[in-house]
CSV table of C-alpha atoms in Angstrom, one decimal:
chain,number,residue,atom,x,y,z
A,160,UNK,CA,-60.8,-74.4,10.6
A,161,UNK,CA,-61.3,-71.4,9.1
A,162,UNK,CA,-61.5,-70.1,5.7
A,163,UNK,CA,-59.8,-67.5,3.7
A,164,UNK,CA,-62.1,-65.1,2.7
A,165,UNK,CA,-61.7,-63.3,-0.9
A,166,UNK,CA,-64.1,-60.7,-2.2
A,167,UNK,CA,-63.6,-58.8,-5.9
A,168,UNK,CA,-65.5,-56.5,-7.7
A,169,UNK,CA,-66.2,-53.8,-10.1
A,170,UNK,CA,-68.2,-50.6,-10.3
A,171,UNK,CA,-69.3,-48.0,-12.6
A,172,UNK,CA,-71.5,-45.1,-11.6
A,173,UNK,CA,-73.0,-41.9,-13.7
A,174,UNK,CA,-73.3,-39.0,-11.3
A,175,UNK,CA,-74.8,-35.5,-12.2
A,176,UNK,CA,-75.8,-32.4,-10.4
A,177,UNK,CA,-78.2,-30.1,-12.5
A,178,UNK,CA,-79.3,-26.7,-11.3
A,179,UNK,CA,-81.3,-24.5,-13.0
A,180,UNK,CA,-82.4,-21.4,-11.0
A,181,UNK,CA,-84.7,-18.3,-11.8
A,182,UNK,CA,-82.8,-15.5,-13.7
A,183,UNK,CA,-83.6,-13.2,-10.8
A,184,UNK,CA,-81.2,-15.7,-8.5
A,185,UNK,CA,-78.7,-15.5,-11.3
A,186,UNK,CA,-78.2,-12.0,-11.5
A,187,UNK,CA,-78.2,-11.8,-7.4
A,188,UNK,CA,-81.1,-9.3,-7.2
A,189,UNK,CA,-83.3,-11.5,-4.9
A,190,UNK,CA,-83.5,-9.9,-1.4
A,191,UNK,CA,-83.5,-13.4,0.3
A,192,UNK,CA,-80.4,-14.8,-1.3
A,193,UNK,CA,-76.8,-14.0,-2.8
A,194,UNK,CA,-76.2,-14.4,-6.4
A,195,UNK,CA,-76.3,-18.1,-7.5
A,196,UNK,CA,-75.2,-19.8,-11.4
A,197,UNK,CA,-77.1,-22.7,-13.0
A,198,UNK,CA,-74.7,-25.7,-13.3
A,199,UNK,CA,-74.5,-29.1,-15.0
A,200,UNK,CA,-71.7,-31.0,-13.7
A,201,UNK,CA,-71.6,-34.7,-14.7
A,202,UNK,CA,-68.8,-37.2,-14.3
A,203,UNK,CA,-68.2,-41.0,-14.5
A,204,UNK,CA,-66.9,-43.0,-12.1
A,205,UNK,CA,-65.3,-46.7,-12.5
A,206,UNK,CA,-63.9,-48.6,-9.6
A,207,UNK,CA,-62.2,-51.7,-9.3
A,208,UNK,CA,-61.4,-53.5,-5.5
A,209,UNK,CA,-60.1,-56.6,-3.9
A,210,UNK,CA,-60.5,-57.8,-0.2
A,211,UNK,CA,-59.0,-60.7,1.6
A,212,UNK,CA,-59.0,-62.0,5.0
A,213,UNK,CA,-56.5,-64.6,6.0
A,214,UNK,CA,-57.3,-66.6,9.2
A,215,UNK,CA,-54.2,-67.7,11.4
A,216,UNK,CA,-54.1,-69.7,14.6
A,217,UNK,CA,-54.7,-66.8,16.9
A,218,UNK,CA,-55.0,-64.1,14.2
A,219,UNK,CA,-56.2,-62.7,11.2
A,220,UNK,CA,-54.8,-60.5,8.4
A,221,UNK,CA,-57.1,-58.4,6.1
A,222,UNK,CA,-56.1,-57.4,3.1
A,223,UNK,CA,-57.7,-54.8,0.6
A,224,UNK,CA,-57.3,-52.6,-2.2
A,225,UNK,CA,-59.4,-50.0,-4.1
A,226,UNK,CA,-58.9,-48.2,-7.3
A,227,UNK,CA,-61.1,-45.7,-8.7
A,228,UNK,CA,-61.3,-43.6,-11.5
A,229,UNK,CA,-63.0,-39.7,-11.5
A,230,UNK,CA,-61.6,-38.8,-14.7
A,231,UNK,CA,-61.1,-34.7,-15.3
A,232,UNK,CA,-59.2,-33.1,-12.8
A,233,UNK,CA,-59.8,-35.7,-9.8
A,234,UNK,CA,-58.5,-38.2,-11.6
A,235,UNK,CA,-57.3,-41.8,-10.5
A,236,UNK,CA,-56.6,-43.1,-6.8
A,237,UNK,CA,-55.6,-46.6,-5.6
A,238,UNK,CA,-56.0,-46.9,-2.0
A,239,UNK,CA,-54.8,-49.7,-0.1
A,240,UNK,CA,-55.8,-50.9,3.4
A,241,UNK,CA,-53.9,-53.7,5.7
A,242,UNK,CA,-55.1,-54.7,9.1
A,243,UNK,CA,-54.1,-57.3,11.9
A,244,UNK,CA,-55.8,-58.9,14.9
A,245,UNK,CA,-54.2,-61.1,17.0
A,246,UNK,CA,-55.4,-63.0,20.1
A,247,UNK,CA,-52.3,-63.8,22.4
A,248,UNK,CA,-54.8,-65.1,25.2
A,249,UNK,CA,-58.7,-65.9,24.7
A,250,UNK,CA,-59.7,-62.6,27.0
A,251,UNK,CA,-57.0,-60.5,24.9
A,252,UNK,CA,-57.5,-58.9,21.4
A,253,UNK,CA,-54.6,-56.9,20.0
A,254,UNK,CA,-55.7,-55.1,16.6
A,255,UNK,CA,-53.8,-52.4,14.4
A,256,UNK,CA,-54.5,-51.2,11.0
A,257,UNK,CA,-53.3,-48.5,8.3
A,258,UNK,CA,-54.6,-47.5,5.1
A,259,UNK,CA,-55.0,-44.9,2.5
A,260,UNK,CA,-58.4,-43.0,1.9
A,261,UNK,CA,-59.7,-40.7,-0.8
A,262,UNK,CA,-62.7,-38.7,-1.2
A,263,UNK,CA,-63.7,-36.7,-4.4
A,264,UNK,CA,-65.2,-33.2,-4.0
A,265,UNK,CA,-69.1,-33.5,-4.2
A,266,UNK,CA,-70.3,-32.4,-7.6
A,267,UNK,CA,-72.2,-29.5,-6.3
A,268,UNK,CA,-69.1,-27.9,-5.3
A,269,UNK,CA,-67.3,-28.2,-8.7
A,270,UNK,CA,-69.0,-25.5,-10.6
A,271,UNK,CA,-71.0,-22.4,-10.3
A,272,UNK,CA,-71.5,-20.6,-7.3
A,273,UNK,CA,-74.1,-21.3,-4.0
A,274,UNK,CA,-75.7,-18.4,-2.4
A,275,UNK,CA,-75.6,-17.9,1.1
A,276,UNK,CA,-78.7,-17.5,2.9
A,277,UNK,CA,-77.5,-16.9,6.4
A,278,UNK,CA,-78.1,-13.7,8.2
A,279,UNK,CA,-75.0,-12.0,8.8
A,280,UNK,CA,-73.4,-8.8,11.0
A,281,UNK,CA,-71.0,-6.8,9.7
A,282,UNK,CA,-69.3,-5.1,12.5
A,283,UNK,CA,-67.9,-2.1,11.3
A,284,UNK,CA,-70.9,-0.5,9.2
A,285,UNK,CA,-73.9,-2.0,11.5
A,286,UNK,CA,-75.7,-3.7,8.5
A,287,UNK,CA,-76.9,-6.8,9.1
A,288,UNK,CA,-77.7,-7.9,5.9
A,289,UNK,CA,-75.2,-9.5,4.0
A,290,UNK,CA,-75.7,-12.2,1.3
A,291,UNK,CA,-72.2,-14.0,0.9
A,292,UNK,CA,-72.3,-15.8,-2.6
A,293,UNK,CA,-69.7,-18.8,-2.6
A,294,UNK,CA,-67.6,-19.3,-5.7
A,295,UNK,CA,-66.5,-22.5,-6.6
A,296,UNK,CA,-64.8,-24.1,-9.3
A,297,UNK,CA,-63.5,-27.0,-11.1
A,298,UNK,CA,-59.9,-27.0,-9.7
A,299,UNK,CA,-61.5,-28.0,-6.5
A,300,UNK,CA,-58.8,-30.7,-5.7
A,301,UNK,CA,-59.8,-34.5,-3.7
A,302,UNK,CA,-58.9,-34.6,-0.2
A,303,UNK,CA,-56.8,-38.0,1.1
A,304,UNK,CA,-55.9,-39.6,4.0
A,305,UNK,CA,-53.4,-41.7,5.7
A,306,UNK,CA,-54.9,-43.5,8.5
A,307,UNK,CA,-53.4,-45.8,11.4
A,308,UNK,CA,-55.3,-47.5,14.2
A,309,UNK,CA,-54.2,-49.3,17.1
A,310,UNK,CA,-56.2,-50.9,19.6
A,311,UNK,CA,-56.8,-53.5,22.8
A,312,UNK,CA,-59.8,-55.1,23.7
A,313,UNK,CA,-60.0,-57.0,27.1
A,314,UNK,CA,-63.6,-59.4,27.7
A,315,UNK,CA,-63.7,-61.1,30.9
A,316,UNK,CA,-65.6,-64.3,31.3
A,317,UNK,CA,-68.4,-62.2,33.0
A,318,UNK,CA,-69.9,-58.9,31.5
A,319,UNK,CA,-66.7,-56.6,31.7
A,320,UNK,CA,-65.5,-55.4,28.2
A,321,UNK,CA,-62.7,-53.0,28.0
A,322,UNK,CA,-61.2,-51.4,24.7
A,323,UNK,CA,-58.8,-48.9,24.0
A,324,UNK,CA,-58.5,-47.5,20.6
A,325,UNK,CA,-55.9,-45.0,19.5
A,326,UNK,CA,-56.4,-43.5,15.8
A,327,UNK,CA,-54.3,-41.0,13.9
A,328,UNK,CA,-55.5,-39.5,10.7
A,329,UNK,CA,-53.2,-37.4,8.6
A,330,UNK,CA,-55.4,-35.3,6.1
A,331,UNK,CA,-54.4,-33.7,2.9
A,332,UNK,CA,-56.4,-31.3,0.9
A,333,UNK,CA,-59.5,-31.6,3.6
A,334,UNK,CA,-62.7,-30.4,2.0
A,335,UNK,CA,-64.9,-28.6,4.4
A,336,UNK,CA,-66.9,-25.5,4.2
A,337,UNK,CA,-65.6,-22.1,5.5
A,338,UNK,CA,-68.2,-20.1,8.2
A,339,UNK,CA,-69.3,-17.3,6.1
A,340,UNK,CA,-69.5,-15.3,9.1
A,341,UNK,CA,-66.1,-15.7,10.0
A,342,UNK,CA,-64.9,-14.8,6.5
A,343,UNK,CA,-67.0,-11.4,6.3
A,344,UNK,CA,-65.4,-10.9,10.2
A,345,UNK,CA,-62.0,-11.2,8.6
A,346,UNK,CA,-62.4,-9.2,5.7
A,347,UNK,CA,-64.0,-6.3,7.7
A,348,UNK,CA,-61.5,-6.1,10.7
């Protein structure tokens, strides 16, 4: 007989991101880089989590939850996950899951500014030297998502294995980097 599986834990980490650039870069006077600022960003993150795998006769249920506290403007999150796997017959497995997730903004994006070093072309002026400065700030919010998966696995007695999976992710506040050339183009047209 399969046994119940349980895992619990705690986590603590101290994260830091320190940048100390030359003053010529801080003033935006370097020919190879946009203006950039020194930064010293730190955060303490604490978390607790629990997971449970419940075996049944022809199925397994997995339950999990994780709670993290990032403090500051990022705050606290609690994210659950539920997954089910069912074998109606030996060669077929049906599976599905639902859960939420959270991603805190990276520390290097929470303060100061980041220089662009990409060579850009400004179409209406003919200038091909544009040094973008990407401004970032402490009001950047975390990314959150709801996720759902459904799947089917067929395994024959031989070597044939077929899997079909569907995913659905619904993001809120997606953390991404904008393309600097597209930003220049949208301003200049």
